[in-house]
PDB file of C-alpha atoms and ligand atoms in Angstrom:
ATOM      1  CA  UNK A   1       0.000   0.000   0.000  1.00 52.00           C
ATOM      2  CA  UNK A   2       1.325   3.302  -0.762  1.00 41.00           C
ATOM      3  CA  UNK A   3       2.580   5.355   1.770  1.00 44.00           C
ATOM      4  CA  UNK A   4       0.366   9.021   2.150  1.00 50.00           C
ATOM      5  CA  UNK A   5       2.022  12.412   1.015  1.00 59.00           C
ATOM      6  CA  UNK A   6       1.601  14.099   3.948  1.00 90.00           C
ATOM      7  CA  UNK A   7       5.008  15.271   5.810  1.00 97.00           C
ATOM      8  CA  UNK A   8       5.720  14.895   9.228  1.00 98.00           C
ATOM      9  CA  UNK A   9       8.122  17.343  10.495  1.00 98.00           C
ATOM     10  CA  UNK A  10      10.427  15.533  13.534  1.00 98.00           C
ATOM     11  CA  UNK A  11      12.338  17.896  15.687  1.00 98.00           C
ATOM     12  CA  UNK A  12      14.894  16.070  17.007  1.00 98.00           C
ATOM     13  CA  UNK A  13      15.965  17.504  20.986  1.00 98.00           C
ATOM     14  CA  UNK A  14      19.123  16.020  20.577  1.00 98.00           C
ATOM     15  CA  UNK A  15      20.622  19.950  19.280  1.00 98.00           C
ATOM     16  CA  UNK A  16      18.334  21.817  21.809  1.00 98.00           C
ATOM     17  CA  UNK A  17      19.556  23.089  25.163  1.00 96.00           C
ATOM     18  CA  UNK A  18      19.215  20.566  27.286  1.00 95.00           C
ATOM     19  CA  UNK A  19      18.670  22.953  30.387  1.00 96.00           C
ATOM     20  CA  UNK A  20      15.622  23.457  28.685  1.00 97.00           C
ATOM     21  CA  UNK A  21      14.195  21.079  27.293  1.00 97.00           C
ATOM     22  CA  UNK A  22      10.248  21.643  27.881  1.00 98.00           C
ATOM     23  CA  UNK A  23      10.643  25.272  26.340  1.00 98.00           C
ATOM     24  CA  UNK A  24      12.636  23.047  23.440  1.00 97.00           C
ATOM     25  CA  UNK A  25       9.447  20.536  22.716  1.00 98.00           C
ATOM     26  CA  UNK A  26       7.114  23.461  23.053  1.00 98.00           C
ATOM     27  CA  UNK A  27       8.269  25.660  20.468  1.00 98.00           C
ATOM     28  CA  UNK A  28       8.649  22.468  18.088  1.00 97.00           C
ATOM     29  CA  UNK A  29       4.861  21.876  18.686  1.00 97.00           C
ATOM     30  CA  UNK A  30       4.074  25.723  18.387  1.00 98.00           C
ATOM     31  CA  UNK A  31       5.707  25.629  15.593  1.00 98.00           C
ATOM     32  CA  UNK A  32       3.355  22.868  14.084  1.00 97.00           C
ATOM     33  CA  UNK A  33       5.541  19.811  14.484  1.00 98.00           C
ATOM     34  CA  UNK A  34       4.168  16.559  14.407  1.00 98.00           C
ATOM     35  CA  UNK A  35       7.061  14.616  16.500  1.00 98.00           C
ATOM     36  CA  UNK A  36       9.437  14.994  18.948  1.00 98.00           C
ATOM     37  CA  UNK A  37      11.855  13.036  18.444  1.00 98.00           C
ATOM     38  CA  UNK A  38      13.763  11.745  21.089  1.00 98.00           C
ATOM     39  CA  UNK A  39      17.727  10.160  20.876  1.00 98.00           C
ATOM     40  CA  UNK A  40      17.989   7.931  23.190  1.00 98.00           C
ATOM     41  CA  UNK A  41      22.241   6.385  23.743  1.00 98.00           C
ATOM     42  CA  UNK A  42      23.569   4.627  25.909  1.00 98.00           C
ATOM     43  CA  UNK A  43      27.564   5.019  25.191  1.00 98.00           C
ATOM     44  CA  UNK A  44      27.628   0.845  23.835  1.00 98.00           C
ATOM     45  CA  UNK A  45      25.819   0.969  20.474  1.00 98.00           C
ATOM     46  CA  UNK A  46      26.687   4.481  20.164  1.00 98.00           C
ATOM     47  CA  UNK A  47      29.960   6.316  21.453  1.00 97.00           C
ATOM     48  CA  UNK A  48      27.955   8.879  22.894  1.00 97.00           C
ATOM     49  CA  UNK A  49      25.131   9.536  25.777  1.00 97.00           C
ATOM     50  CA  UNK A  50      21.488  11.229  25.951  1.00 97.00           C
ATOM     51  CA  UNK A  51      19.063  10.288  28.443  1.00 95.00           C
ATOM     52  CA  UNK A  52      16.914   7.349  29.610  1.00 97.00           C
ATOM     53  CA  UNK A  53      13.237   7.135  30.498  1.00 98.00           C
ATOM     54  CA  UNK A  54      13.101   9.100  33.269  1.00 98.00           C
ATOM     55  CA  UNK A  55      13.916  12.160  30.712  1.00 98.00           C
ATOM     56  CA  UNK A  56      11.148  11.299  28.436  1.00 98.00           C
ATOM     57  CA  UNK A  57       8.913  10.690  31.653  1.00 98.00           C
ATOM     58  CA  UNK A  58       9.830  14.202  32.785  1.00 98.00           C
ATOM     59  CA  UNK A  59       8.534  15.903  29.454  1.00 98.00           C
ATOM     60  CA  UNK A  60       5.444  14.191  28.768  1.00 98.00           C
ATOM     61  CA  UNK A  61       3.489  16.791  30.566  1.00 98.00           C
ATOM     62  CA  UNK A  62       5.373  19.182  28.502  1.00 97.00           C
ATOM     63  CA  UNK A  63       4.228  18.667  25.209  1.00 97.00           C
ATOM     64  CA  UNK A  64       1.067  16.760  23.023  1.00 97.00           C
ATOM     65  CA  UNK A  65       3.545  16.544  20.556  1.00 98.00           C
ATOM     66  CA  UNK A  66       4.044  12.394  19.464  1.00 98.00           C
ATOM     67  CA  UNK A  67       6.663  10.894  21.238  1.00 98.00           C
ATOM     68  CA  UNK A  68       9.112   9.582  18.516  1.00 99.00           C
ATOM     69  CA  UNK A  69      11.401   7.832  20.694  1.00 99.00           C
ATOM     70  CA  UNK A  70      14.555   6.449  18.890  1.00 99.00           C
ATOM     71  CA  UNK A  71      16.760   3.905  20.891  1.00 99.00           C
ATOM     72  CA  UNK A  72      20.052   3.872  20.215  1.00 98.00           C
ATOM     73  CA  UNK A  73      21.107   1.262  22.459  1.00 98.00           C
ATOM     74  CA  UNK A  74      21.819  -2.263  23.124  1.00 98.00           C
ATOM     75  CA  UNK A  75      19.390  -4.870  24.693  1.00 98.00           C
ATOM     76  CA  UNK A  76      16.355  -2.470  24.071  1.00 98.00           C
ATOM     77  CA  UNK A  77      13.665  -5.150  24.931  1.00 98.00           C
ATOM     78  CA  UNK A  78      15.103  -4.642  28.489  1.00 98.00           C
ATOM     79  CA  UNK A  79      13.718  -1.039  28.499  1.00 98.00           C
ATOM     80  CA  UNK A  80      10.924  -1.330  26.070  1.00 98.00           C
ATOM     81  CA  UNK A  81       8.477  -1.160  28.636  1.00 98.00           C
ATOM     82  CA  UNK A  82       9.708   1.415  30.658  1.00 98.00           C
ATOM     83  CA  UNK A  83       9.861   4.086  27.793  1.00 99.00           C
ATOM     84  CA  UNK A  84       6.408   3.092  27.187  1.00 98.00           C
ATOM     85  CA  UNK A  85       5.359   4.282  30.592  1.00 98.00           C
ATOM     86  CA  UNK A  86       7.354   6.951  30.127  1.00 98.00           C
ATOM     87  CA  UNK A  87       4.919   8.288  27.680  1.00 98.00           C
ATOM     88  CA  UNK A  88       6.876   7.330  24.271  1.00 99.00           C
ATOM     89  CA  UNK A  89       4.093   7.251  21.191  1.00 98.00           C
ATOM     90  CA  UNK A  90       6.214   5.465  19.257  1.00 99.00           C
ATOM     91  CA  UNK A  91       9.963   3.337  19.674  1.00 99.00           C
ATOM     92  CA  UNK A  92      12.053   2.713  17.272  1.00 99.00           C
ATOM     93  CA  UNK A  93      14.340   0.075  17.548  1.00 99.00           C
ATOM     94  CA  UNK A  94      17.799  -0.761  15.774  1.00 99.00           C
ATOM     95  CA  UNK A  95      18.020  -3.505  13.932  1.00 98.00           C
ATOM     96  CA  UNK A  96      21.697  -3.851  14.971  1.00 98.00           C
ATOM     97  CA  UNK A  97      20.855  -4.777  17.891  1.00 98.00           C
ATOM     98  CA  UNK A  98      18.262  -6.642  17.946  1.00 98.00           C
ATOM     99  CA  UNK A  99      18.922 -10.581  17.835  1.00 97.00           C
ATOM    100  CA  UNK A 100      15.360 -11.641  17.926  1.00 98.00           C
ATOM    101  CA  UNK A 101      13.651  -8.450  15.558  1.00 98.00           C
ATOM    102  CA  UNK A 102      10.291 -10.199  15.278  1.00 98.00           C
ATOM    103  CA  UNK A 103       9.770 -10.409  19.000  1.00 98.00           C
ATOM    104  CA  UNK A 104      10.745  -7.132  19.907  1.00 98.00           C
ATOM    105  CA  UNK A 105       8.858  -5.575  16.999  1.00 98.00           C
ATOM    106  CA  UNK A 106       5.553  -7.514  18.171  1.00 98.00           C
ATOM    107  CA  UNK A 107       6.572  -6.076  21.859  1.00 98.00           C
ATOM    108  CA  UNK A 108       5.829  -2.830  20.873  1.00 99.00           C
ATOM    109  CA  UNK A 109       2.574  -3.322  19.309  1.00 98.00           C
ATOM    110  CA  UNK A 110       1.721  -5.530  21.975  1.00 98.00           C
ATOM    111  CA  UNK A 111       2.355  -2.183  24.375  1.00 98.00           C
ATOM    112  CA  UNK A 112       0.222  -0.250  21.920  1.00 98.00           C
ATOM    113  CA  UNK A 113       3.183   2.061  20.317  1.00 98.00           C
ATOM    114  CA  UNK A 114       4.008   2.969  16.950  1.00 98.00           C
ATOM    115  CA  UNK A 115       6.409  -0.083  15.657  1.00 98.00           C
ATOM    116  CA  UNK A 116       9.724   1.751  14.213  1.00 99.00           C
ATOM    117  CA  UNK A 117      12.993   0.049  13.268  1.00 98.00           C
ATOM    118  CA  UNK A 118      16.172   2.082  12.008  1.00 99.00           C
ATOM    119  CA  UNK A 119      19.266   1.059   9.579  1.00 98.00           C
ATOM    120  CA  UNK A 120      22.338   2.289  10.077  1.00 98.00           C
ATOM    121  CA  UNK A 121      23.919   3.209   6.491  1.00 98.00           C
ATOM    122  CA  UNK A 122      25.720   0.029   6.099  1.00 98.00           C
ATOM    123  CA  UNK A 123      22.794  -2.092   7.007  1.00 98.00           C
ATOM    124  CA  UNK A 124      20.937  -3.714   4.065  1.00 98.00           C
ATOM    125  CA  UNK A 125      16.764  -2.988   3.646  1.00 98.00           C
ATOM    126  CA  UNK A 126      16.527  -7.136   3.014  1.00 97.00           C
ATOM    127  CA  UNK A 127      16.542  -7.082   7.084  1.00 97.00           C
ATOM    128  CA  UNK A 128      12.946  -5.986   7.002  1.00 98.00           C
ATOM    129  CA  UNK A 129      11.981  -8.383   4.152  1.00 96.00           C
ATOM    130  CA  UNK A 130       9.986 -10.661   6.192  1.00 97.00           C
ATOM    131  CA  UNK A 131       8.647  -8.573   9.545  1.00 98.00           C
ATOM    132  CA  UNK A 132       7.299  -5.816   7.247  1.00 97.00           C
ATOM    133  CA  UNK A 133       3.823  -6.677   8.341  1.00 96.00           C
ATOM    134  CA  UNK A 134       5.198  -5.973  12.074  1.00 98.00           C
ATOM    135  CA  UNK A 135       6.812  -2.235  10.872  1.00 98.00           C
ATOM    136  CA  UNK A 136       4.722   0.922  10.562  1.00 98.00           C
ATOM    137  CA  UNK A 137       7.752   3.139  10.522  1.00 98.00           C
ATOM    138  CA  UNK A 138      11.250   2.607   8.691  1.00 98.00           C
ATOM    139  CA  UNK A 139      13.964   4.952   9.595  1.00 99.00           C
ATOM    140  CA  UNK A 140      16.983   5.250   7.449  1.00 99.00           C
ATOM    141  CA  UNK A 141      19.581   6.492   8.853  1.00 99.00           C
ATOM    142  CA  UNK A 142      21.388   9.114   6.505  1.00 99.00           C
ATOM    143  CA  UNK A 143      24.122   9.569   9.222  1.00 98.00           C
ATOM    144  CA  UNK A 144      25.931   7.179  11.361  1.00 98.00           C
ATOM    145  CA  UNK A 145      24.177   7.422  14.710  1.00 98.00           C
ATOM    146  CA  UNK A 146      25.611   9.104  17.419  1.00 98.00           C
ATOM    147  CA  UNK A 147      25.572  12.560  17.038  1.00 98.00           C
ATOM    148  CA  UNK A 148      23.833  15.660  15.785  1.00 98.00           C
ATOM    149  CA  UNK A 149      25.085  18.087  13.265  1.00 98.00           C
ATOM    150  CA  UNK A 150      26.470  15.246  10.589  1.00 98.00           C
ATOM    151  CA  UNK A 151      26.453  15.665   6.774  1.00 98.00           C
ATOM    152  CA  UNK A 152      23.766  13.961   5.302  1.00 98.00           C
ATOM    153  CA  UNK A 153      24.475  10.472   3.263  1.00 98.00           C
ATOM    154  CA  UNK A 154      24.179  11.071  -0.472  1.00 98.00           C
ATOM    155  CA  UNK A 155      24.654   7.894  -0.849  1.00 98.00           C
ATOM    156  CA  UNK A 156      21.041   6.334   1.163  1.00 98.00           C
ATOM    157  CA  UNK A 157      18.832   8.014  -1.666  1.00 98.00           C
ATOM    158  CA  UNK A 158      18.901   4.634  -3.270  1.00 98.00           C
ATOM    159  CA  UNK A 159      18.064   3.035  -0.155  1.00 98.00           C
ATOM    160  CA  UNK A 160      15.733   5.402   0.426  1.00 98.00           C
ATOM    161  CA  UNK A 161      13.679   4.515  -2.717  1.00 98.00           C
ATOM    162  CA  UNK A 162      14.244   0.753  -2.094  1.00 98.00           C
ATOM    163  CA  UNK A 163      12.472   1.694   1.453  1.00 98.00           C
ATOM    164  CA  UNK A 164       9.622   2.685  -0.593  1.00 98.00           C
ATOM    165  CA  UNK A 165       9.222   0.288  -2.958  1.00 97.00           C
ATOM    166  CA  UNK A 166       9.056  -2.163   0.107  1.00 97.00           C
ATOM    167  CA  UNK A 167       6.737  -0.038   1.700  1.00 97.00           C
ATOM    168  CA  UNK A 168       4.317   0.102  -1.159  1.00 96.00           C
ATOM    169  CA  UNK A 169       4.550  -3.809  -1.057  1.00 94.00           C
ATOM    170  CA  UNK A 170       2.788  -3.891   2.521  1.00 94.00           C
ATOM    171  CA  UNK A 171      -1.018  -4.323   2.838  1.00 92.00           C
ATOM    172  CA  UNK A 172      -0.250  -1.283   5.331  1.00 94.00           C
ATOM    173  CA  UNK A 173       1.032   1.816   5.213  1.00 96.00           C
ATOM    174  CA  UNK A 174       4.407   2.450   6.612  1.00 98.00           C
ATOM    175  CA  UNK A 175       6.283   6.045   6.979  1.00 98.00           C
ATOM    176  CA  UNK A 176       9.664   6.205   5.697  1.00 98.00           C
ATOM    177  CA  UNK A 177      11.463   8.672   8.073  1.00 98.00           C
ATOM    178  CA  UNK A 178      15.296  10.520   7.414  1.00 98.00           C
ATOM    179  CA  UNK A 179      17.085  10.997  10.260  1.00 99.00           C
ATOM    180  CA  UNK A 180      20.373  12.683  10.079  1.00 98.00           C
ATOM    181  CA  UNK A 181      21.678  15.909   7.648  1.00 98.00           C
ATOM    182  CA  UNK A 182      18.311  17.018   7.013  1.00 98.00           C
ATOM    183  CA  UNK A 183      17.888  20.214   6.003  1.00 98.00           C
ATOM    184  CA  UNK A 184      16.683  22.755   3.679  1.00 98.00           C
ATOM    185  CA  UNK A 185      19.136  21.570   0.765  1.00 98.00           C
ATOM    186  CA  UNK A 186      18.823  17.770   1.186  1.00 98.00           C
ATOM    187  CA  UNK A 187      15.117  17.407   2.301  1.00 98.00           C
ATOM    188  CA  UNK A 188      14.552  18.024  -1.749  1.00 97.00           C
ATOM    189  CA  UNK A 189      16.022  14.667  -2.526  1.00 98.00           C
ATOM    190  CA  UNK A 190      15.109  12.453   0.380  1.00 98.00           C
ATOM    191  CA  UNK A 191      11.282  13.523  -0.200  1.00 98.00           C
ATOM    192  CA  UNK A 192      11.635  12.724  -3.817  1.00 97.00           C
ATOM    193  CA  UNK A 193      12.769   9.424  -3.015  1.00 97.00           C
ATOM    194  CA  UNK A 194      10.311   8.719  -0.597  1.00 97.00           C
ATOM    195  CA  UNK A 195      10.870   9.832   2.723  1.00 98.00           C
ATOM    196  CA  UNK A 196       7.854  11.199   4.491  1.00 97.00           C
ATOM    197  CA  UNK A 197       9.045  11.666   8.284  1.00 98.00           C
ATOM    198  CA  UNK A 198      11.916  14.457   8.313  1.00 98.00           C
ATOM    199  CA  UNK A 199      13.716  14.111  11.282  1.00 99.00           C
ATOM    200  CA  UNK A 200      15.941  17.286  12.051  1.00 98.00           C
ATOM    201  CA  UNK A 201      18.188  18.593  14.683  1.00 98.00           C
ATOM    202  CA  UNK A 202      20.880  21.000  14.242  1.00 98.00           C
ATOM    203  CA  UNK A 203      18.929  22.368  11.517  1.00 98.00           C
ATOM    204  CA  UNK A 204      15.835  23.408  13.476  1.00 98.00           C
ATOM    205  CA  UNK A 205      17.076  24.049  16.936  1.00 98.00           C
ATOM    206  CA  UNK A 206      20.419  25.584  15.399  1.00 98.00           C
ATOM    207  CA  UNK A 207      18.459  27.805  13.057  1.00 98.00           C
ATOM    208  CA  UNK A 208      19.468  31.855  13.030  1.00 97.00           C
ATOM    209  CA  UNK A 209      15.957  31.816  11.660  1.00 97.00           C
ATOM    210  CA  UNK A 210      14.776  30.552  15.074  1.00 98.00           C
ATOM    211  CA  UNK A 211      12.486  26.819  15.295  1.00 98.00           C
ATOM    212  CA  UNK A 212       9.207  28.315  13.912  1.00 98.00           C
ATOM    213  CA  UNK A 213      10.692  29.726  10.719  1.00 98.00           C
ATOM    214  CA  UNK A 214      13.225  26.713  10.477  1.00 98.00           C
ATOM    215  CA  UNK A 215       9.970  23.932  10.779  1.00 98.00           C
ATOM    216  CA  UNK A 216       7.804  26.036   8.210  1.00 98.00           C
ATOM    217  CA  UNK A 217      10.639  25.943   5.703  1.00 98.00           C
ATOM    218  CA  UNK A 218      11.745  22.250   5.837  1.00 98.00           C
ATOM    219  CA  UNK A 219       7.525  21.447   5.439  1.00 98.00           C
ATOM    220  CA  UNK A 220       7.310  24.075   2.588  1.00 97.00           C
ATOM    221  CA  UNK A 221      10.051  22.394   0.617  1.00 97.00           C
ATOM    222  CA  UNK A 222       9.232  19.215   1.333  1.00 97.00           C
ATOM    223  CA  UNK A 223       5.341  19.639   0.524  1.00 96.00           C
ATOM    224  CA  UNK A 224       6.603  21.562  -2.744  1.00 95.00           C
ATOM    225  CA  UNK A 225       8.901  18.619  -3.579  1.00 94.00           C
ATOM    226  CA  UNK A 226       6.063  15.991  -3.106  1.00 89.00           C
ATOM    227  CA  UNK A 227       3.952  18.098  -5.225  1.00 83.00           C
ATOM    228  CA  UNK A 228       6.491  18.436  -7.843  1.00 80.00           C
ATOM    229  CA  UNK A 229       6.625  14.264  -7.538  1.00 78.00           C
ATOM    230  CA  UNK A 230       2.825  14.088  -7.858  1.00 73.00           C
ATOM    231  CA  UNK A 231       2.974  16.475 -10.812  1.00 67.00           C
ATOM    232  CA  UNK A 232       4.893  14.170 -12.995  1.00 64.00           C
ATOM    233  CA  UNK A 233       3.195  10.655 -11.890  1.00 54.00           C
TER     234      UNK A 233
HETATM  235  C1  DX5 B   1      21.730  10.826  15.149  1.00 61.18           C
HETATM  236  C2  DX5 B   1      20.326  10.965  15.671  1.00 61.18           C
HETATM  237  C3  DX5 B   1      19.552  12.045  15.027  1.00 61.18           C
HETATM  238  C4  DX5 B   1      20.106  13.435  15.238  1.00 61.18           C
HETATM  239  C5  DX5 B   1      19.983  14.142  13.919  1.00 61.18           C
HETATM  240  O1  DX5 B   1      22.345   9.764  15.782  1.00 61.18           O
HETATM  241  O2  DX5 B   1      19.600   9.760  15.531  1.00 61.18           O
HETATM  242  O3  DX5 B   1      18.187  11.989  15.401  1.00 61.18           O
HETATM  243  O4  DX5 B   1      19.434  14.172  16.206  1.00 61.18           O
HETATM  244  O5  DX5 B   1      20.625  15.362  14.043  1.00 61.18           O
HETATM  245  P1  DX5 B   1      20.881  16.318  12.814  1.00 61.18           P
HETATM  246  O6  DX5 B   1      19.536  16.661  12.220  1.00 61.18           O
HETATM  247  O7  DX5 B   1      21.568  17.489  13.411  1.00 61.18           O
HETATM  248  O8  DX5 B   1      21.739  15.571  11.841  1.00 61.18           O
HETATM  249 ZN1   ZN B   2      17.292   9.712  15.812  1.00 61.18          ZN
END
């Protein structure tokens, strides 16, 4: 089934102050985000830390925004209830490190969340192959994880329009989110090959322009590109 062309514009708190990080998620909701999207490392699966569930716990009452929680970290059916409680809308798991993807991915629906599972760049889409009826969100990763700031991966557009094709194969819809680089000069091409769920951090909470300005222009270029798309169907 095809996936919708609507855009979801992801705010990722990862570049926001983190001494304040309510103020952060409100002014990515006021500024008509979708998601927050929430980095969660643990210093093993990435070389860097965020914060745990007690963070996301603490914002909830923050923000309506949905909780796009992306774990970065090893043994996440260990925690997968506790970010649930927490408030998360959705979890995305990586596949890296998950030994047993099936069961964890049925663990989140079973808790009633949004089923996400991320590739790092090197990983290979055929992962997904035979759980796709498990995923409703598949988030290529156009950086290595870790870190905010990176330059986005040229070189996941393919995989990128591999994700949709797959996508389009499923008797549901699934979202195909970037996560990583995205900004006002590379959302062009990721939306064109299929990405519907921007994620963005340095370039929204780093933004001269301010968040408001910097949400409104990554969902104006990427509704103009999908339009463009539609155009020549
Ligand atoms: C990278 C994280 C991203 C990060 C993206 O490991 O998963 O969500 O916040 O940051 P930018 O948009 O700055 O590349
Ligand atoms: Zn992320």
């Amino acid at each position: 089934m095809s996936t919708t062309n609507e855009i979801i514009i992801a705010p990722s708190i990862l570049s926001a102050d983190f001494s304040h990080l309510a103020l952060s998620a409100q002014s990515a909701e006021s500024a008509g985000a979708e998601y927050l999207h929430i980095d969660i490392m643990d210093g093993h699966f990435v070389p860097n830390f965020t914060f745990g569930y007690t963070m996301v716990k603490a914002l909830r009452p923050h923000s309506s925004a949905f909780f796009d929680v992306h774990l970065m970290i090893e043994n996440p059916d260990q925690y997968l209830g506790d970010f649930a409680n927490a408030g998360a809308d959705g979890i995305t798991v990586q596949v890296e490190a998950c030994l047993h993807l099936q069961r964890t991915l049925s663990r989140i629906k079973a808790l009633g969340k949004r089923v996400g599972v991320a590739l790092n760049p090197h990983t290979p889409l055929d992962f997904l192959e035979y759980v796709l009826e498990d995923i409703d969100l598949i988030n290529v990763m156009t950086v290595n994880p870790g870190f905010g700031g990176q330059t986005f991966l040229a070189s996941m557009l393919p995989k990128l329009t591999d994700a949709k094709r797959m996508a389009d194969r499923s008797s549901r819809p699934i979202l195909i989110e970037i996560d990583g680089g995205a900004t006002l000069e590379t959302v062009e091409a990721a939306v064109r090959a299929g990405a519907n769920v921007l994620v963005a951090g340095s370039s929204v909470y780093g933004a001269k322009e301010g968040v408001t300005e910097a949400v409104r222009g990554l969902r104006e270029k990427a509704l103009a590109t999908t339009l463009h798309t539609a155009g020549k169907a």
